[in-house]
Amino acid sequence: MKVIPLSEAKAHLSRYGRLCQEESVIVTVKGVPAFQLVPLEEDDGLIDRLLEHNPQFRELLEDRLQGKFLSSKEALRRL
C-alpha cells in the first residue's frame, strides 16, 4: 500500500494511476486519508453511473449512437 499527500498525487497523477493497478494508493489531505485511487474494472458500471448522473453525457452518447460526430473540442465543451 502506498500513502501519498494530495500534492504528490496531483504532481504525478499518471504515475499513481499506473501504480494503483498493482497496489492500493491512498491519498491524504493535511495528513488525513481522504480517498483511494482505484483502477476501473470492465464491469464496474461506469457508463451506467455517467448516464445516471450526467445528462450531457447521455446526450453526447445518444448523438454518437445516431451517427452524429463531434470533435473532441466540442465534446469537451458540451461536458
Short mmCIF file of N, CA, C and O in Angstrom, two decimals:
data_model
loop_
_atom_site.label_atom_id
_atom_site.label_comp_id
_atom_site.label_asym_id
_atom_site.label_seq_id
_atom_site.Cartn_x
_atom_site.Cartn_y
_atom_site.Cartn_z
N MET A 1 0.85 -1.17 0.00
CA MET A 1 0.00 0.00 0.00
C MET A 1 0.90 1.24 0.00
O MET A 1 1.88 1.30 0.72
N LYS A 2 0.52 2.21 -0.83
CA LYS A 2 1.26 3.47 -0.92
C LYS A 2 0.36 4.57 -0.38
O LYS A 2 -0.81 4.67 -0.73
N VAL A 3 0.90 5.39 0.52
CA VAL A 3 0.17 6.54 1.08
C VAL A 3 0.92 7.79 0.66
O VAL A 3 2.12 7.92 0.92
N ILE A 4 0.20 8.70 -0.01
CA ILE A 4 0.83 9.91 -0.54
C ILE A 4 -0.01 11.13 -0.23
O ILE A 4 -1.24 11.04 -0.13
N PRO A 5 0.61 12.29 -0.09
CA PRO A 5 -0.15 13.53 0.10
C PRO A 5 -0.80 13.97 -1.23
O PRO A 5 -0.32 13.60 -2.31
N LEU A 6 -1.84 14.74 -1.14
CA LEU A 6 -2.56 15.22 -2.31
C LEU A 6 -1.63 15.95 -3.28
O LEU A 6 -1.72 15.77 -4.50
N SER A 7 -0.70 16.74 -2.77
CA SER A 7 0.21 17.47 -3.65
C SER A 7 1.04 16.51 -4.50
O SER A 7 1.27 16.77 -5.69
N GLU A 8 1.46 15.41 -3.94
CA GLU A 8 2.22 14.40 -4.68
C GLU A 8 1.34 13.72 -5.72
O GLU A 8 1.76 13.48 -6.85
N ALA A 9 0.10 13.43 -5.36
CA ALA A 9 -0.84 12.80 -6.30
C ALA A 9 -1.09 13.72 -7.49
O ALA A 9 -1.11 13.27 -8.64
N LYS A 10 -1.28 15.01 -7.22
CA LYS A 10 -1.53 15.97 -8.30
C LYS A 10 -0.31 16.12 -9.20
O LYS A 10 -0.44 16.19 -10.42
N ALA A 11 0.86 16.13 -8.62
CA ALA A 11 2.09 16.34 -9.40
C ALA A 11 2.44 15.14 -10.27
O ALA A 11 3.06 15.30 -11.32
N HIS A 12 2.05 13.94 -9.85
CA HIS A 12 2.45 12.72 -10.55
C HIS A 12 1.27 11.77 -10.76
O HIS A 12 1.39 10.57 -10.56
N LEU A 13 0.14 12.33 -11.18
CA LEU A 13 -1.08 11.54 -11.29
C LEU A 13 -0.93 10.33 -12.22
O LEU A 13 -1.40 9.24 -11.90
N SER A 14 -0.27 10.50 -13.36
CA SER A 14 -0.15 9.36 -14.28
C SER A 14 0.65 8.22 -13.64
O SER A 14 0.31 7.05 -13.82
N ARG A 15 1.68 8.55 -12.87
CA ARG A 15 2.47 7.52 -12.19
C ARG A 15 1.59 6.75 -11.20
O ARG A 15 1.60 5.52 -11.17
N TYR A 16 0.81 7.48 -10.41
CA TYR A 16 -0.02 6.81 -9.41
C TYR A 16 -1.23 6.13 -10.04
O TYR A 16 -1.74 5.14 -9.50
N GLY A 17 -1.67 6.63 -11.20
CA GLY A 17 -2.72 5.94 -11.93
C GLY A 17 -2.26 4.56 -12.37
O GLY A 17 -3.02 3.59 -12.32
N ARG A 18 -1.01 4.45 -12.79
CA ARG A 18 -0.45 3.14 -13.15
C ARG A 18 -0.21 2.29 -11.90
O ARG A 18 -0.50 1.09 -11.89
N LEU A 19 0.31 2.91 -10.86
CA LEU A 19 0.63 2.16 -9.65
C LEU A 19 -0.61 1.56 -9.00
O LEU A 19 -0.56 0.45 -8.46
N CYS A 20 -1.74 2.27 -9.07
CA CYS A 20 -2.94 1.74 -8.41
C CYS A 20 -3.46 0.47 -9.09
O CYS A 20 -4.29 -0.23 -8.52
N GLN A 21 -2.94 0.16 -10.28
CA GLN A 21 -3.27 -1.11 -10.93
C GLN A 21 -2.62 -2.28 -10.19
O GLN A 21 -3.07 -3.41 -10.29
N GLU A 22 -1.55 -1.99 -9.46
CA GLU A 22 -0.77 -3.03 -8.80
C GLU A 22 -0.93 -3.07 -7.28
O GLU A 22 -0.80 -4.11 -6.67
N GLU A 23 -1.16 -1.89 -6.69
CA GLU A 23 -1.30 -1.83 -5.23
C GLU A 23 -2.20 -0.66 -4.85
O GLU A 23 -2.43 0.24 -5.65
N SER A 24 -2.69 -0.67 -3.62
CA SER A 24 -3.54 0.41 -3.14
C SER A 24 -2.76 1.71 -3.06
O SER A 24 -1.60 1.71 -2.63
N VAL A 25 -3.40 2.80 -3.48
CA VAL A 25 -2.80 4.13 -3.37
C VAL A 25 -3.79 5.00 -2.60
O VAL A 25 -4.88 5.29 -3.07
N ILE A 26 -3.40 5.36 -1.38
CA ILE A 26 -4.22 6.19 -0.50
C ILE A 26 -3.70 7.62 -0.57
O ILE A 26 -2.50 7.85 -0.44
N VAL A 27 -4.60 8.57 -0.77
CA VAL A 27 -4.21 9.98 -0.85
C VAL A 27 -4.67 10.68 0.43
O VAL A 27 -5.83 10.52 0.85
N THR A 28 -3.76 11.44 1.02
CA THR A 28 -4.09 12.16 2.24
C THR A 28 -4.24 13.65 1.97
O THR A 28 -3.63 14.20 1.06
N VAL A 29 -5.07 14.29 2.77
CA VAL A 29 -5.24 15.74 2.76
C VAL A 29 -4.95 16.22 4.17
O VAL A 29 -5.59 15.77 5.12
N LYS A 30 -3.93 17.04 4.29
CA LYS A 30 -3.46 17.51 5.59
C LYS A 30 -3.16 16.35 6.54
O LYS A 30 -3.47 16.37 7.72
N GLY A 31 -2.58 15.29 5.96
CA GLY A 31 -2.16 14.14 6.75
C GLY A 31 -3.24 13.13 7.08
O GLY A 31 -2.98 12.10 7.68
N VAL A 32 -4.47 13.40 6.66
CA VAL A 32 -5.60 12.51 6.94
C VAL A 32 -6.00 11.78 5.66
O VAL A 32 -6.19 12.43 4.62
N PRO A 33 -6.13 10.45 5.69
CA PRO A 33 -6.57 9.74 4.49
C PRO A 33 -7.90 10.30 3.98
O PRO A 33 -8.86 10.43 4.73
N ALA A 34 -7.93 10.66 2.67
CA ALA A 34 -9.11 11.28 2.10
C ALA A 34 -9.78 10.40 1.05
O ALA A 34 -11.01 10.34 0.96
N PHE A 35 -8.98 9.74 0.22
CA PHE A 35 -9.55 8.86 -0.80
C PHE A 35 -8.50 7.88 -1.29
O PHE A 35 -7.32 8.02 -0.99
N GLN A 36 -8.97 6.91 -2.07
CA GLN A 36 -8.10 5.88 -2.61
C GLN A 36 -8.23 5.89 -4.12
O GLN A 36 -9.33 6.01 -4.67
N LEU A 37 -7.10 5.81 -4.81
CA LEU A 37 -7.12 5.64 -6.26
C LEU A 37 -7.38 4.17 -6.54
O LEU A 37 -6.70 3.29 -6.01
N VAL A 38 -8.38 3.91 -7.37
CA VAL A 38 -8.80 2.54 -7.65
C VAL A 38 -8.92 2.37 -9.16
O VAL A 38 -9.54 3.21 -9.82
N PRO A 39 -8.36 1.32 -9.72
CA PRO A 39 -8.50 1.12 -11.17
C PRO A 39 -9.93 0.76 -11.53
O PRO A 39 -10.65 0.14 -10.74
N LEU A 40 -10.34 1.17 -12.71
CA LEU A 40 -11.67 0.81 -13.20
C LEU A 40 -11.64 -0.63 -13.70
O LEU A 40 -10.69 -1.05 -14.34
N GLU A 41 -12.69 -1.35 -13.39
CA GLU A 41 -12.85 -2.70 -13.87
C GLU A 41 -13.81 -2.66 -15.06
O GLU A 41 -14.64 -1.76 -15.15
N GLU A 42 -13.70 -3.62 -15.93
CA GLU A 42 -14.53 -3.62 -17.13
C GLU A 42 -16.02 -3.66 -16.79
O GLU A 42 -16.84 -3.06 -17.46
N ASP A 43 -16.38 -4.33 -15.71
CA ASP A 43 -17.79 -4.49 -15.35
C ASP A 43 -18.20 -3.61 -14.16
O ASP A 43 -19.11 -3.95 -13.42
N ASP A 44 -17.55 -2.48 -13.97
CA ASP A 44 -17.83 -1.67 -12.78
C ASP A 44 -19.04 -0.74 -12.92
O ASP A 44 -19.41 -0.08 -11.98
N GLY A 45 -19.65 -0.69 -14.09
CA GLY A 45 -20.86 0.12 -14.25
C GLY A 45 -20.59 1.59 -14.44
O GLY A 45 -21.48 2.41 -14.23
N LEU A 46 -19.38 1.97 -14.85
CA LEU A 46 -19.06 3.38 -15.01
C LEU A 46 -20.00 4.06 -16.00
O LEU A 46 -20.51 5.15 -15.73
N ILE A 47 -20.24 3.44 -17.13
CA ILE A 47 -21.11 4.05 -18.14
C ILE A 47 -22.51 4.26 -17.56
O ILE A 47 -23.11 5.32 -17.73
N ASP A 48 -23.01 3.28 -16.82
CA ASP A 48 -24.34 3.43 -16.20
C ASP A 48 -24.37 4.60 -15.23
O ASP A 48 -25.33 5.37 -15.19
N ARG A 49 -23.31 4.75 -14.43
CA ARG A 49 -23.25 5.87 -13.48
C ARG A 49 -23.16 7.20 -14.19
O ARG A 49 -23.79 8.17 -13.79
N LEU A 50 -22.37 7.26 -15.27
CA LEU A 50 -22.27 8.51 -16.04
C LEU A 50 -23.62 8.87 -16.65
O LEU A 50 -24.02 10.03 -16.65
N LEU A 51 -24.32 7.88 -17.18
CA LEU A 51 -25.64 8.13 -17.76
C LEU A 51 -26.63 8.61 -16.71
O LEU A 51 -27.45 9.48 -16.96
N GLU A 52 -26.55 8.04 -15.53
CA GLU A 52 -27.48 8.38 -14.46
C GLU A 52 -27.25 9.78 -13.91
O GLU A 52 -28.19 10.50 -13.61
N HIS A 53 -25.99 10.18 -13.78
CA HIS A 53 -25.67 11.43 -13.09
C HIS A 53 -25.23 12.57 -13.99
O HIS A 53 -24.98 13.67 -13.49
N ASN A 54 -25.13 12.34 -15.29
CA ASN A 54 -24.64 13.38 -16.18
C ASN A 54 -25.49 13.41 -17.45
O ASN A 54 -25.19 12.71 -18.42
N PRO A 55 -26.52 14.25 -17.47
CA PRO A 55 -27.40 14.31 -18.65
C PRO A 55 -26.65 14.67 -19.93
O PRO A 55 -26.99 14.20 -21.01
N GLN A 56 -25.60 15.49 -19.82
CA GLN A 56 -24.83 15.85 -21.01
C GLN A 56 -24.14 14.63 -21.60
O GLN A 56 -24.03 14.50 -22.82
N PHE A 57 -23.67 13.73 -20.74
CA PHE A 57 -23.02 12.52 -21.24
C PHE A 57 -24.03 11.66 -21.98
O PHE A 57 -23.74 11.13 -23.05
N ARG A 58 -25.23 11.55 -21.44
CA ARG A 58 -26.29 10.77 -22.10
C ARG A 58 -26.57 11.36 -23.49
O ARG A 58 -26.65 10.63 -24.48
N GLU A 59 -26.71 12.67 -23.57
CA GLU A 59 -26.99 13.33 -24.85
C GLU A 59 -25.85 13.10 -25.84
O GLU A 59 -26.08 12.78 -27.01
N LEU A 60 -24.62 13.23 -25.37
CA LEU A 60 -23.45 13.00 -26.22
C LEU A 60 -23.43 11.56 -26.73
O LEU A 60 -23.19 11.31 -27.92
N LEU A 61 -23.71 10.60 -25.86
CA LEU A 61 -23.71 9.20 -26.25
C LEU A 61 -24.83 8.93 -27.25
O LEU A 61 -24.62 8.24 -28.25
N GLU A 62 -26.02 9.47 -27.01
CA GLU A 62 -27.12 9.27 -27.95
C GLU A 62 -26.81 9.85 -29.32
O GLU A 62 -27.09 9.23 -30.35
N ASP A 63 -26.21 11.05 -29.35
CA ASP A 63 -25.80 11.65 -30.62
C ASP A 63 -24.80 10.75 -31.34
O ASP A 63 -24.88 10.54 -32.55
N ARG A 64 -23.85 10.23 -30.59
CA ARG A 64 -22.82 9.38 -31.17
C ARG A 64 -23.42 8.10 -31.74
O ARG A 64 -23.06 7.65 -32.82
N LEU A 65 -24.37 7.52 -31.03
CA LEU A 65 -25.00 6.29 -31.49
C LEU A 65 -25.86 6.52 -32.73
O LEU A 65 -26.09 5.61 -33.51
N GLN A 66 -26.34 7.75 -32.92
CA GLN A 66 -27.13 8.07 -34.10
C GLN A 66 -26.25 8.48 -35.29
O GLN A 66 -26.74 8.88 -36.32
N GLY A 67 -24.95 8.40 -35.10
CA GLY A 67 -24.04 8.69 -36.18
C GLY A 67 -23.62 10.14 -36.27
O GLY A 67 -22.94 10.53 -37.20
N LYS A 68 -24.00 10.96 -35.31
CA LYS A 68 -23.57 12.35 -35.29
C LYS A 68 -22.21 12.42 -34.62
O LYS A 68 -22.05 11.96 -33.50
N PHE A 69 -21.25 12.98 -35.30
CA PHE A 69 -19.90 13.03 -34.76
C PHE A 69 -19.55 14.44 -34.31
O PHE A 69 -19.95 15.42 -34.93
N LEU A 70 -18.80 14.53 -33.23
CA LEU A 70 -18.33 15.80 -32.71
C LEU A 70 -16.82 15.76 -32.62
O LEU A 70 -16.23 14.71 -32.39
N SER A 71 -16.23 16.92 -32.73
CA SER A 71 -14.79 16.98 -32.48
C SER A 71 -14.57 16.81 -30.98
O SER A 71 -15.48 17.04 -30.17
N SER A 72 -13.38 16.42 -30.59
CA SER A 72 -13.10 16.27 -29.16
C SER A 72 -13.24 17.61 -28.44
O SER A 72 -13.67 17.66 -27.29
N LYS A 73 -12.91 18.70 -29.12
CA LYS A 73 -13.04 20.03 -28.54
C LYS A 73 -14.51 20.35 -28.23
O LYS A 73 -14.84 20.83 -27.16
N GLU A 74 -15.39 20.05 -29.18
CA GLU A 74 -16.82 20.29 -28.99
C GLU A 74 -17.39 19.37 -27.91
O GLU A 74 -18.21 19.80 -27.08
N ALA A 75 -16.96 18.12 -27.88
CA ALA A 75 -17.43 17.20 -26.85
C ALA A 75 -17.04 17.69 -25.47
O ALA A 75 -17.84 17.67 -24.54
N LEU A 76 -15.81 18.15 -25.31
CA LEU A 76 -15.35 18.67 -24.03
C LEU A 76 -16.14 19.91 -23.63
O LEU A 76 -16.52 20.06 -22.49
N ARG A 77 -16.41 20.78 -24.60
CA ARG A 77 -17.18 21.98 -24.31
C ARG A 77 -18.57 21.62 -23.80
O ARG A 77 -19.07 22.21 -22.85
N ARG A 78 -19.19 20.61 -24.40
CA ARG A 78 -20.54 20.19 -24.01
C ARG A 78 -20.58 19.59 -22.60
O ARG A 78 -21.55 19.73 -21.89
N LEU A 79 -19.52 18.89 -22.23
CA LEU A 79 -19.50 18.26 -20.91
C LEU A 79 -19.15 19.30 -19.88
O LEU A 79 -19.55 19.31 -18.79
#
